[in-house]
Amino acid sequence: MVQDMNMMENVYEKFEHKIKRAREILGKPLTYTEKILYAHLSTSAAKDEQKIKPFGRGKDYVDFFPDRVAMQDATAQMALLQFMSAGIPKVAVPSTVHCDHLIQAEVNAQADLSRAEKENYEVYEFLKNVSNKYGIGFWKPGAGIIHQVVLENYAFPGGMMIGTDSHTPNAGGLGMVAIGVGGADAVDVMAGIPWELKFPKIIGVKLKGSLSGWASSKDIILKLAGILTVKGGTGYIVEYFGEGAESLSCTGKATICNMGAEIGATTSIFPYDKSMSNYLKKTGRSQVANMADKLAHELKPDLDVLQNPEKFYDKVVEIDLDTLEPHVNGPFTPDLATPISEFAAAVKANQWPSQLSAALIGSCTNSSYEDIDRVTSLAKQAANLNLKARCDFLITPGSEQIRATIERDGQLGVLEALGATVMSNACGPCIGQWKRHGSQEKNSIVTSFNRNFTARNDGNPLTHAFVASPETVMGFALTGDLSIDFTKEFTTSDGKKVLLNPPHGAELPENNFVRDEHGFLAPADDGTHVQVNIDPQSQRLQVLGSFSAPDFEKDFDHLKLLIKVKGKCTTDHISMAGSWLKFRGHLDNISNNLLIGAVNQFNDEANKVKNAFTGQTDSVPATARAYKAQNVGWIVIGEENYGEGSSREHAALEPRYLGGKAIIVKSFARIHETNLKKQGMLPLTFVSAADYDKIQEDDTFSLNAKDLAPGQQLTLRVTHKSGAVDVIMLNHTFNEQQIGWFKAGSALNLIAAGR
């Protein structure tokens, strides 16, 4: 039994009473987001109802008790290493590990999985044994991508979960508040400690009308990304509503919530409806559906909210599905949104490579039964026209359940006949785990993934990656040319003009899903006898030591500049994925990729910075290690939305490990700012963004970190090489509890000390 029925029964049993009491105390109708958040206040707040108050959106830090935790293998290594060091015998909430990130795509599903099991044996055994010991469910390599498996097995309407992956919000497609976090946050929840979140603002997205033609659910979030940009959702939960929302499938909703991470949203969510009930029943969870059906009147916004959304949401965006076109987003950023009717002209105007080198369908974002069935409807038309894919064409199923079902129902055979290669049920090219051959030249690819930062998919900075729906990806695969609008007409290789009918497909399989009977391992009832051993000579795993508490007399004087970052700096720039994934359990080794993708403002090059003591140019990690060896702290200067993208806490652990003291930028992405705080770093922002320009390469810095207090600005004293001094004011968002993390050296230090 994979599901945790007792936990869900407990949530539903208390849900209505908690919402009723919150509504009385707050004195207003509630959005669906508010209902779930107030129903998951920490025990201390829930027992003392006077603490249930109108929390200030975007202002008040609030403690919650999520229902469950999900971790993928790349981030789970560090999360579980931290959990082990905390000395806690068993997880306090249902938790799972999913082995999906370490499988590299190269040949095909069978060959790639077999190679991954050999190459990653040490890591998989570690994760399996730790899971067995501490009461964590373990999903084997090949079972599927974390978010698809969670949707199929664990997500439930009205619930709250956190996951160590930025696309955890995928579960919002089943009406769940699901939030991506760093591993240290997961440790809090697994340890039974209240989890802290700044109470989010709420964006209401009203969907009216219904989709038609080539438009799909993916196009809704692609358009919204263009409206809000990559940082427009920061500090917000996005709540969808309206008749258009009800017209979408459950998995279509999940696609939209999944890619909400690309606008910086805390999470995204849809209200409970019939499509979710049907999905629960088709995935073997009729008991959950029945419980949710009884609470359906509360698993949505109150009527007054729907009638007057501007009064209850902080922002309202309206999208008319009747007129929505397919969109193509990119290259190099997921918020450059272009409707298909304008895309061919944009390709020519921007001189993007029009010849398509690869088309990729699948990933956690778009690998549902409906996605594949709609794509197959196009493939069948292509077969009747004797068409084949005109570029490399890869299919990545989201789970073994999906793969087995589309094999049984025939879609897989149709796609393979068209020229598709089926890859393993894993993240693969979506996260840079793509051993691509012959792709170092300037080229274009189009994917149904979620993220397309520079070099994200194949490691090649010259690859122009465009994000679209699976249907749009298929259209381009058949033309092989981005400058052709396939929705209107295109020419076959023999000169024939053809017009494809719009895609169609079943939302769910008529004969239910083929269950994955072998992908899951339940933990031992009593794990005290289970041994977890880490070889001291291992290059993949390393026991974590604790970070020292700050010495305010000397740690924050005479600081040096490690790098002044120019432009976009995502977590991919700070701690690359791809080939570096193999070191995610070894902090010393993975620290050799610190900021190697970030561009230095002073030379416009990546991974080349000046050592302040030698005057020589070296790599960023080598320079950081040199400073650390001399007991000299350093800072990083950056621009807007620093740390956007993945939830990976390695981007915070590495600078802390290599002697960093503060990251000072114009603005932060939410998850990264929290991760830095958890590890004892100082994430600070310029009061005046223009002060970024005052920082020079040879500057020395002093920071009054000892004066850190809620709501109080800090002062950065900047001494230039000339002897001139600038005093720069800095903001922070620390509260009292977070200052405690900082003073202890890290949040984990407090947990280990039993505080």
mmCIF file of C-alpha atoms in Angstrom, residues 481-744:
data_model
loop_
_atom_site.group_PDB
_atom_site.id
_atom_site.type_symbol
_atom_site.label_atom_id
_atom_site.label_comp_id
_atom_site.label_asym_id
_atom_site.label_seq_id
_atom_site.Cartn_x
_atom_site.Cartn_y
_atom_site.Cartn_z
ATOM 1 C CA ASP A 481 11.857 24.022 -39.558
ATOM 2 C CA LEU A 482 10.962 26.653 -36.956
ATOM 3 C CA SER A 483 10.120 29.201 -39.630
ATOM 4 C CA ILE A 484 7.093 27.193 -40.772
ATOM 5 C CA ASP A 485 3.692 27.587 -39.094
ATOM 6 C CA PHE A 486 2.539 23.963 -39.250
ATOM 7 C CA THR A 487 -0.939 24.891 -37.958
ATOM 8 C CA LYS A 488 -1.662 26.482 -41.324
ATOM 9 C CA GLU A 489 0.148 24.411 -43.921
ATOM 10 C CA PHE A 490 3.518 22.921 -44.687
ATOM 11 C CA THR A 491 5.262 21.154 -47.551
ATOM 12 C CA THR A 492 6.328 17.506 -47.394
ATOM 13 C CA SER A 493 9.704 16.325 -48.659
ATOM 14 C CA ASP A 494 8.108 15.373 -51.992
ATOM 15 C CA GLY A 495 6.631 18.844 -52.452
ATOM 16 C CA LYS A 496 3.078 18.111 -51.383
ATOM 17 C CA LYS A 497 1.157 20.770 -49.448
ATOM 18 C CA VAL A 498 -0.509 19.288 -46.353
ATOM 19 C CA LEU A 499 -2.647 20.545 -43.520
ATOM 20 C CA LEU A 500 -2.859 18.593 -40.288
ATOM 21 C CA ASN A 501 -6.083 18.469 -38.321
ATOM 22 C CA PRO A 502 -5.780 19.787 -34.761
ATOM 23 C CA PRO A 503 -4.763 17.183 -32.180
ATOM 24 C CA HIS A 504 -7.222 15.293 -30.028
ATOM 25 C CA GLY A 505 -6.881 12.647 -27.359
ATOM 26 C CA ALA A 506 -8.380 10.868 -24.387
ATOM 27 C CA GLU A 507 -7.934 12.507 -21.006
ATOM 28 C CA LEU A 508 -7.550 9.135 -19.264
ATOM 29 C CA PRO A 509 -7.161 5.531 -20.488
ATOM 30 C CA GLU A 510 -10.435 3.730 -20.993
ATOM 31 C CA ASN A 511 -9.062 0.548 -19.415
ATOM 32 C CA ASN A 512 -7.370 2.203 -16.439
ATOM 33 C CA PHE A 513 -3.625 2.504 -15.977
ATOM 34 C CA VAL A 514 -1.152 -0.366 -15.929
ATOM 35 C CA ARG A 515 0.107 -0.190 -12.363
ATOM 36 C CA ASP A 516 3.834 -0.280 -11.602
ATOM 37 C CA GLU A 517 4.032 -3.253 -9.249
ATOM 38 C CA HIS A 518 7.803 -3.315 -8.813
ATOM 39 C CA GLY A 519 9.023 0.265 -8.613
ATOM 40 C CA PHE A 520 8.340 0.908 -4.926
ATOM 41 C CA LEU A 521 10.099 -0.380 -1.805
ATOM 42 C CA ALA A 522 8.395 0.190 1.540
ATOM 43 C CA PRO A 523 10.695 0.900 4.505
ATOM 44 C CA ALA A 524 11.262 -1.428 7.428
ATOM 45 C CA ASP A 525 8.770 -1.154 10.283
ATOM 46 C CA ASP A 526 11.749 -0.916 12.611
ATOM 47 C CA GLY A 527 14.870 0.464 10.938
ATOM 48 C CA THR A 528 17.160 0.446 13.959
ATOM 49 C CA HIS A 529 18.964 -2.629 12.651
ATOM 50 C CA VAL A 530 19.636 -1.141 9.200
ATOM 51 C CA GLN A 531 23.236 -0.047 8.633
ATOM 52 C CA VAL A 532 24.133 2.986 6.525
ATOM 53 C CA ASN A 533 27.825 3.051 5.676
ATOM 54 C CA ILE A 534 29.726 5.731 3.763
ATOM 55 C CA ASP A 535 33.203 4.914 2.495
ATOM 56 C CA PRO A 536 35.601 7.668 3.668
ATOM 57 C CA GLN A 537 37.361 7.368 0.286
ATOM 58 C CA SER A 538 34.161 7.727 -1.722
ATOM 59 C CA GLN A 539 34.076 10.356 -4.450
ATOM 60 C CA ARG A 540 30.278 10.335 -4.533
ATOM 61 C CA LEU A 541 29.285 10.563 -0.848
ATOM 62 C CA GLN A 542 30.741 12.470 2.085
ATOM 63 C CA VAL A 543 29.663 12.664 5.725
ATOM 64 C CA LEU A 544 28.644 16.220 6.525
ATOM 65 C CA GLY A 545 30.443 18.244 9.128
ATOM 66 C CA SER A 546 28.772 21.162 10.873
ATOM 67 C CA PHE A 547 29.420 24.795 9.985
ATOM 68 C CA SER A 548 30.985 26.981 12.648
ATOM 69 C CA ALA A 549 29.072 29.767 14.324
ATOM 70 C CA PRO A 550 30.210 33.235 13.178
ATOM 71 C CA ASP A 551 33.000 35.091 14.945
ATOM 72 C CA PHE A 552 31.745 38.663 14.779
ATOM 73 C CA GLU A 553 35.134 40.092 15.798
ATOM 74 C CA LYS A 554 36.919 38.982 12.644
ATOM 75 C CA ASP A 555 34.701 37.082 10.168
ATOM 76 C CA PHE A 556 33.168 40.156 8.546
ATOM 77 C CA ASP A 557 36.148 42.507 8.225
ATOM 78 C CA HIS A 558 38.600 42.685 5.308
ATOM 79 C CA LEU A 559 36.312 40.648 3.076
ATOM 80 C CA LYS A 560 37.259 40.173 -0.569
ATOM 81 C CA LEU A 561 35.155 40.091 -3.718
ATOM 82 C CA LEU A 562 34.882 36.620 -5.201
ATOM 83 C CA ILE A 563 32.858 37.669 -8.244
ATOM 84 C CA LYS A 564 30.597 40.468 -9.356
ATOM 85 C CA VAL A 565 28.050 38.621 -11.448
ATOM 86 C CA LYS A 566 26.733 40.219 -14.605
ATOM 87 C CA GLY A 567 23.164 39.547 -15.722
ATOM 88 C CA LYS A 568 21.075 36.427 -15.112
ATOM 89 C CA CYS A 569 22.426 34.102 -12.449
ATOM 90 C CA THR A 570 20.290 31.012 -11.929
ATOM 91 C CA THR A 571 21.069 28.054 -9.718
ATOM 92 C CA ASP A 572 22.414 26.443 -12.902
ATOM 93 C CA HIS A 573 25.012 29.211 -13.038
ATOM 94 C CA ILE A 574 25.806 28.836 -9.322
ATOM 95 C CA SER A 575 25.905 25.030 -9.180
ATOM 96 C CA MET A 576 25.623 23.346 -12.566
ATOM 97 C CA ALA A 577 23.729 20.110 -13.069
ATOM 98 C CA GLY A 578 24.571 17.771 -15.967
ATOM 99 C CA SER A 579 27.811 15.884 -15.308
ATOM 100 C CA TRP A 580 28.056 17.479 -11.840
ATOM 101 C CA LEU A 581 24.996 15.599 -10.601
ATOM 102 C CA LYS A 582 27.203 12.673 -9.658
ATOM 103 C CA PHE A 583 28.752 14.747 -6.857
ATOM 104 C CA ARG A 584 25.510 15.891 -5.209
ATOM 105 C CA GLY A 585 26.290 13.778 -2.127
ATOM 106 C CA HIS A 586 29.887 15.004 -1.800
ATOM 107 C CA LEU A 587 30.076 18.627 -0.734
ATOM 108 C CA ASP A 588 33.812 19.043 -1.264
ATOM 109 C CA ASN A 589 33.761 17.668 -4.799
ATOM 110 C CA ILE A 590 30.651 19.488 -5.958
ATOM 111 C CA SER A 591 32.019 22.755 -4.612
ATOM 112 C CA ASN A 592 34.408 22.676 -7.565
ATOM 113 C CA ASN A 593 31.533 23.908 -9.719
ATOM 114 C CA LEU A 594 30.756 26.998 -7.616
ATOM 115 C CA LEU A 595 29.635 29.834 -9.891
ATOM 116 C CA ILE A 596 31.550 28.481 -12.869
ATOM 117 C CA GLY A 597 28.667 29.459 -15.140
ATOM 118 C CA ALA A 598 28.334 33.043 -13.871
ATOM 119 C CA VAL A 599 29.641 35.878 -16.038
ATOM 120 C CA ASN A 600 32.188 38.185 -14.401
ATOM 121 C CA GLN A 601 31.190 41.853 -14.761
ATOM 122 C CA PHE A 602 34.845 42.885 -15.085
ATOM 123 C CA ASN A 603 35.859 40.701 -18.032
ATOM 124 C CA ASP A 604 32.595 39.364 -19.522
ATOM 125 C CA GLU A 605 33.866 35.813 -19.080
ATOM 126 C CA ALA A 606 32.661 32.870 -17.052
ATOM 127 C CA ASN A 607 34.778 31.177 -14.405
ATOM 128 C CA LYS A 608 37.616 33.711 -14.584
ATOM 129 C CA VAL A 609 38.129 35.984 -11.589
ATOM 130 C CA LYS A 610 41.016 37.919 -10.085
ATOM 131 C CA ASN A 611 42.703 36.710 -6.921
ATOM 132 C CA ALA A 612 43.020 39.820 -4.749
ATOM 133 C CA PHE A 613 46.293 38.640 -3.205
ATOM 134 C CA THR A 614 48.190 37.333 -6.236
ATOM 135 C CA GLY A 615 46.641 39.511 -8.931
ATOM 136 C CA GLN A 616 46.370 36.394 -11.071
ATOM 137 C CA THR A 617 43.248 35.161 -12.839
ATOM 138 C CA ASP A 618 41.913 31.792 -11.754
ATOM 139 C CA SER A 619 38.662 29.838 -11.645
ATOM 140 C CA VAL A 620 35.965 30.896 -9.189
ATOM 141 C CA PRO A 621 36.213 27.739 -7.011
ATOM 142 C CA ALA A 622 40.026 27.854 -6.917
ATOM 143 C CA THR A 623 39.955 31.508 -5.883
ATOM 144 C CA ALA A 624 37.385 30.807 -3.172
ATOM 145 C CA ARG A 625 39.539 27.951 -1.850
ATOM 146 C CA ALA A 626 42.601 30.200 -1.853
ATOM 147 C CA TYR A 627 40.794 32.794 0.260
ATOM 148 C CA LYS A 628 39.497 30.106 2.604
ATOM 149 C CA ALA A 629 43.033 28.734 3.068
ATOM 150 C CA GLN A 630 44.087 32.208 4.250
ATOM 151 C CA ASN A 631 41.063 32.538 6.565
ATOM 152 C CA VAL A 632 39.755 35.413 4.479
ATOM 153 C CA GLY A 633 36.012 35.675 3.941
ATOM 154 C CA TRP A 634 34.484 36.797 0.690
ATOM 155 C CA ILE A 635 31.250 38.092 -0.820
ATOM 156 C CA VAL A 636 29.399 37.767 -4.107
ATOM 157 C CA ILE A 637 27.687 40.685 -5.838
ATOM 158 C CA GLY A 638 24.773 39.995 -8.190
ATOM 159 C CA GLU A 639 21.813 41.446 -10.045
ATOM 160 C CA GLU A 640 18.057 40.757 -10.191
ATOM 161 C CA ASN A 641 16.320 37.513 -9.208
ATOM 162 C CA TYR A 642 19.595 35.928 -8.173
ATOM 163 C CA GLY A 643 19.233 32.162 -7.734
ATOM 164 C CA GLU A 644 16.141 31.664 -9.876
ATOM 165 C CA GLY A 645 15.408 28.176 -11.164
ATOM 166 C CA SER A 646 16.023 24.936 -9.334
ATOM 167 C CA SER A 647 15.564 24.444 -5.598
ATOM 168 C CA ARG A 648 19.048 22.924 -5.311
ATOM 169 C CA GLU A 649 20.525 23.892 -1.977
ATOM 170 C CA HIS A 650 24.023 23.066 -3.216
ATOM 171 C CA ALA A 651 23.962 26.605 -4.593
ATOM 172 C CA ALA A 652 23.838 27.749 -0.957
ATOM 173 C CA LEU A 653 25.958 24.999 0.613
ATOM 174 C CA GLU A 654 28.910 25.546 -1.712
ATOM 175 C CA PRO A 655 29.538 29.227 -0.985
ATOM 176 C CA ARG A 656 29.120 28.520 2.733
ATOM 177 C CA TYR A 657 31.565 25.607 2.585
ATOM 178 C CA LEU A 658 34.173 27.592 0.660
ATOM 179 C CA GLY A 659 34.219 30.504 3.083
ATOM 180 C CA GLY A 660 31.594 32.873 1.748
ATOM 181 C CA LYS A 661 29.989 35.301 4.166
ATOM 182 C CA ALA A 662 27.352 37.210 2.205
ATOM 183 C CA ILE A 663 25.594 37.288 -1.141
ATOM 184 C CA ILE A 664 24.618 40.880 -1.971
ATOM 185 C CA VAL A 665 22.298 41.412 -4.924
ATOM 186 C CA LYS A 666 19.495 43.546 -6.309
ATOM 187 C CA SER A 667 16.874 40.853 -5.594
ATOM 188 C CA PHE A 668 16.626 37.126 -4.795
ATOM 189 C CA ALA A 669 14.525 34.206 -5.932
ATOM 190 C CA ARG A 670 12.534 32.866 -2.961
ATOM 191 C CA ILE A 671 13.932 29.360 -2.547
ATOM 192 C CA HIS A 672 17.550 30.393 -2.910
ATOM 193 C CA GLU A 673 17.249 33.185 -0.355
ATOM 194 C CA THR A 674 15.811 30.728 2.177
ATOM 195 C CA ASN A 675 18.481 28.135 1.390
ATOM 196 C CA LEU A 676 21.221 30.676 2.065
ATOM 197 C CA LYS A 677 19.686 31.584 5.420
ATOM 198 C CA LYS A 678 19.386 27.922 6.407
ATOM 199 C CA GLN A 679 23.102 27.369 5.809
ATOM 200 C CA GLY A 680 24.259 30.392 7.803
ATOM 201 C CA MET A 681 24.912 32.743 4.894
ATOM 202 C CA LEU A 682 23.770 36.368 4.689
ATOM 203 C CA PRO A 683 21.488 37.035 1.692
ATOM 204 C CA LEU A 684 21.331 40.831 1.450
ATOM 205 C CA THR A 685 19.908 43.290 -1.071
ATOM 206 C CA PHE A 686 20.949 46.791 -2.056
ATOM 207 C CA VAL A 687 18.671 49.500 -0.710
ATOM 208 C CA SER A 688 19.548 51.335 -3.909
ATOM 209 C CA ALA A 689 20.060 49.028 -6.877
ATOM 210 C CA ALA A 690 22.396 51.630 -8.352
ATOM 211 C CA ASP A 691 24.942 50.783 -5.639
ATOM 212 C CA TYR A 692 25.723 47.631 -7.615
ATOM 213 C CA ASP A 693 27.697 49.900 -9.952
ATOM 214 C CA LYS A 694 29.921 51.158 -7.108
ATOM 215 C CA ILE A 695 31.555 47.776 -6.525
ATOM 216 C CA GLN A 696 35.027 47.519 -8.046
ATOM 217 C CA GLU A 697 37.217 44.502 -8.624
ATOM 218 C CA ASP A 698 39.886 45.293 -5.999
ATOM 219 C CA ASP A 699 37.565 46.456 -3.226
ATOM 220 C CA THR A 700 37.779 45.347 0.396
ATOM 221 C CA PHE A 701 34.620 45.106 2.490
ATOM 222 C CA SER A 702 33.476 45.283 6.087
ATOM 223 C CA LEU A 703 29.973 44.309 7.165
ATOM 224 C CA ASN A 704 28.329 44.989 10.529
ATOM 225 C CA ALA A 705 26.806 41.498 10.715
ATOM 226 C CA LYS A 706 26.769 41.583 14.523
ATOM 227 C CA ASP A 707 24.006 44.198 14.297
ATOM 228 C CA LEU A 708 21.675 41.888 12.360
ATOM 229 C CA ALA A 709 18.136 42.457 13.664
ATOM 230 C CA PRO A 710 14.639 42.201 12.178
ATOM 231 C CA GLY A 711 13.773 45.221 10.068
ATOM 232 C CA GLN A 712 17.174 46.888 10.596
ATOM 233 C CA GLN A 713 19.401 47.676 7.633
ATOM 234 C CA LEU A 714 23.045 46.610 7.583
ATOM 235 C CA THR A 715 25.985 48.707 6.452
ATOM 236 C CA LEU A 716 28.588 47.608 3.917
ATOM 237 C CA ARG A 717 31.782 49.652 4.117
ATOM 238 C CA VAL A 718 33.568 49.499 0.763
ATOM 239 C CA THR A 719 37.225 50.499 0.627
ATOM 240 C CA HIS A 720 38.437 50.996 -2.934
ATOM 241 C CA LYS A 721 42.025 50.443 -4.096
ATOM 242 C CA SER A 722 42.463 54.213 -4.266
ATOM 243 C CA GLY A 723 41.655 54.497 -0.575
ATOM 244 C CA ALA A 724 38.272 56.085 -1.205
ATOM 245 C CA VAL A 725 35.379 54.697 0.823
ATOM 246 C CA ASP A 726 31.727 54.124 -0.037
ATOM 247 C CA VAL A 727 29.134 53.218 2.568
ATOM 248 C CA ILE A 728 26.301 51.152 1.123
ATOM 249 C CA MET A 729 23.051 50.360 2.921
ATOM 250 C CA LEU A 730 21.659 46.848 2.669
ATOM 251 C CA ASN A 731 18.255 45.289 3.366
ATOM 252 C CA HIS A 732 17.520 41.797 4.607
ATOM 253 C CA THR A 733 14.436 39.704 5.398
ATOM 254 C CA PHE A 734 15.656 37.813 8.501
ATOM 255 C CA ASN A 735 13.257 37.344 11.396
ATOM 256 C CA GLU A 736 14.236 36.384 14.955
ATOM 257 C CA GLN A 737 14.147 32.650 14.287
ATOM 258 C CA GLN A 738 16.264 32.970 11.155
ATOM 259 C CA ILE A 739 18.777 35.150 12.985
ATOM 260 C CA GLY A 740 19.041 32.215 15.382
ATOM 261 C CA TRP A 741 20.050 30.001 12.458
ATOM 262 C CA PHE A 742 22.712 32.513 11.475
ATOM 263 C CA LYS A 743 24.148 32.880 14.973
ATOM 264 C CA ALA A 744 24.253 29.089 15.412
#
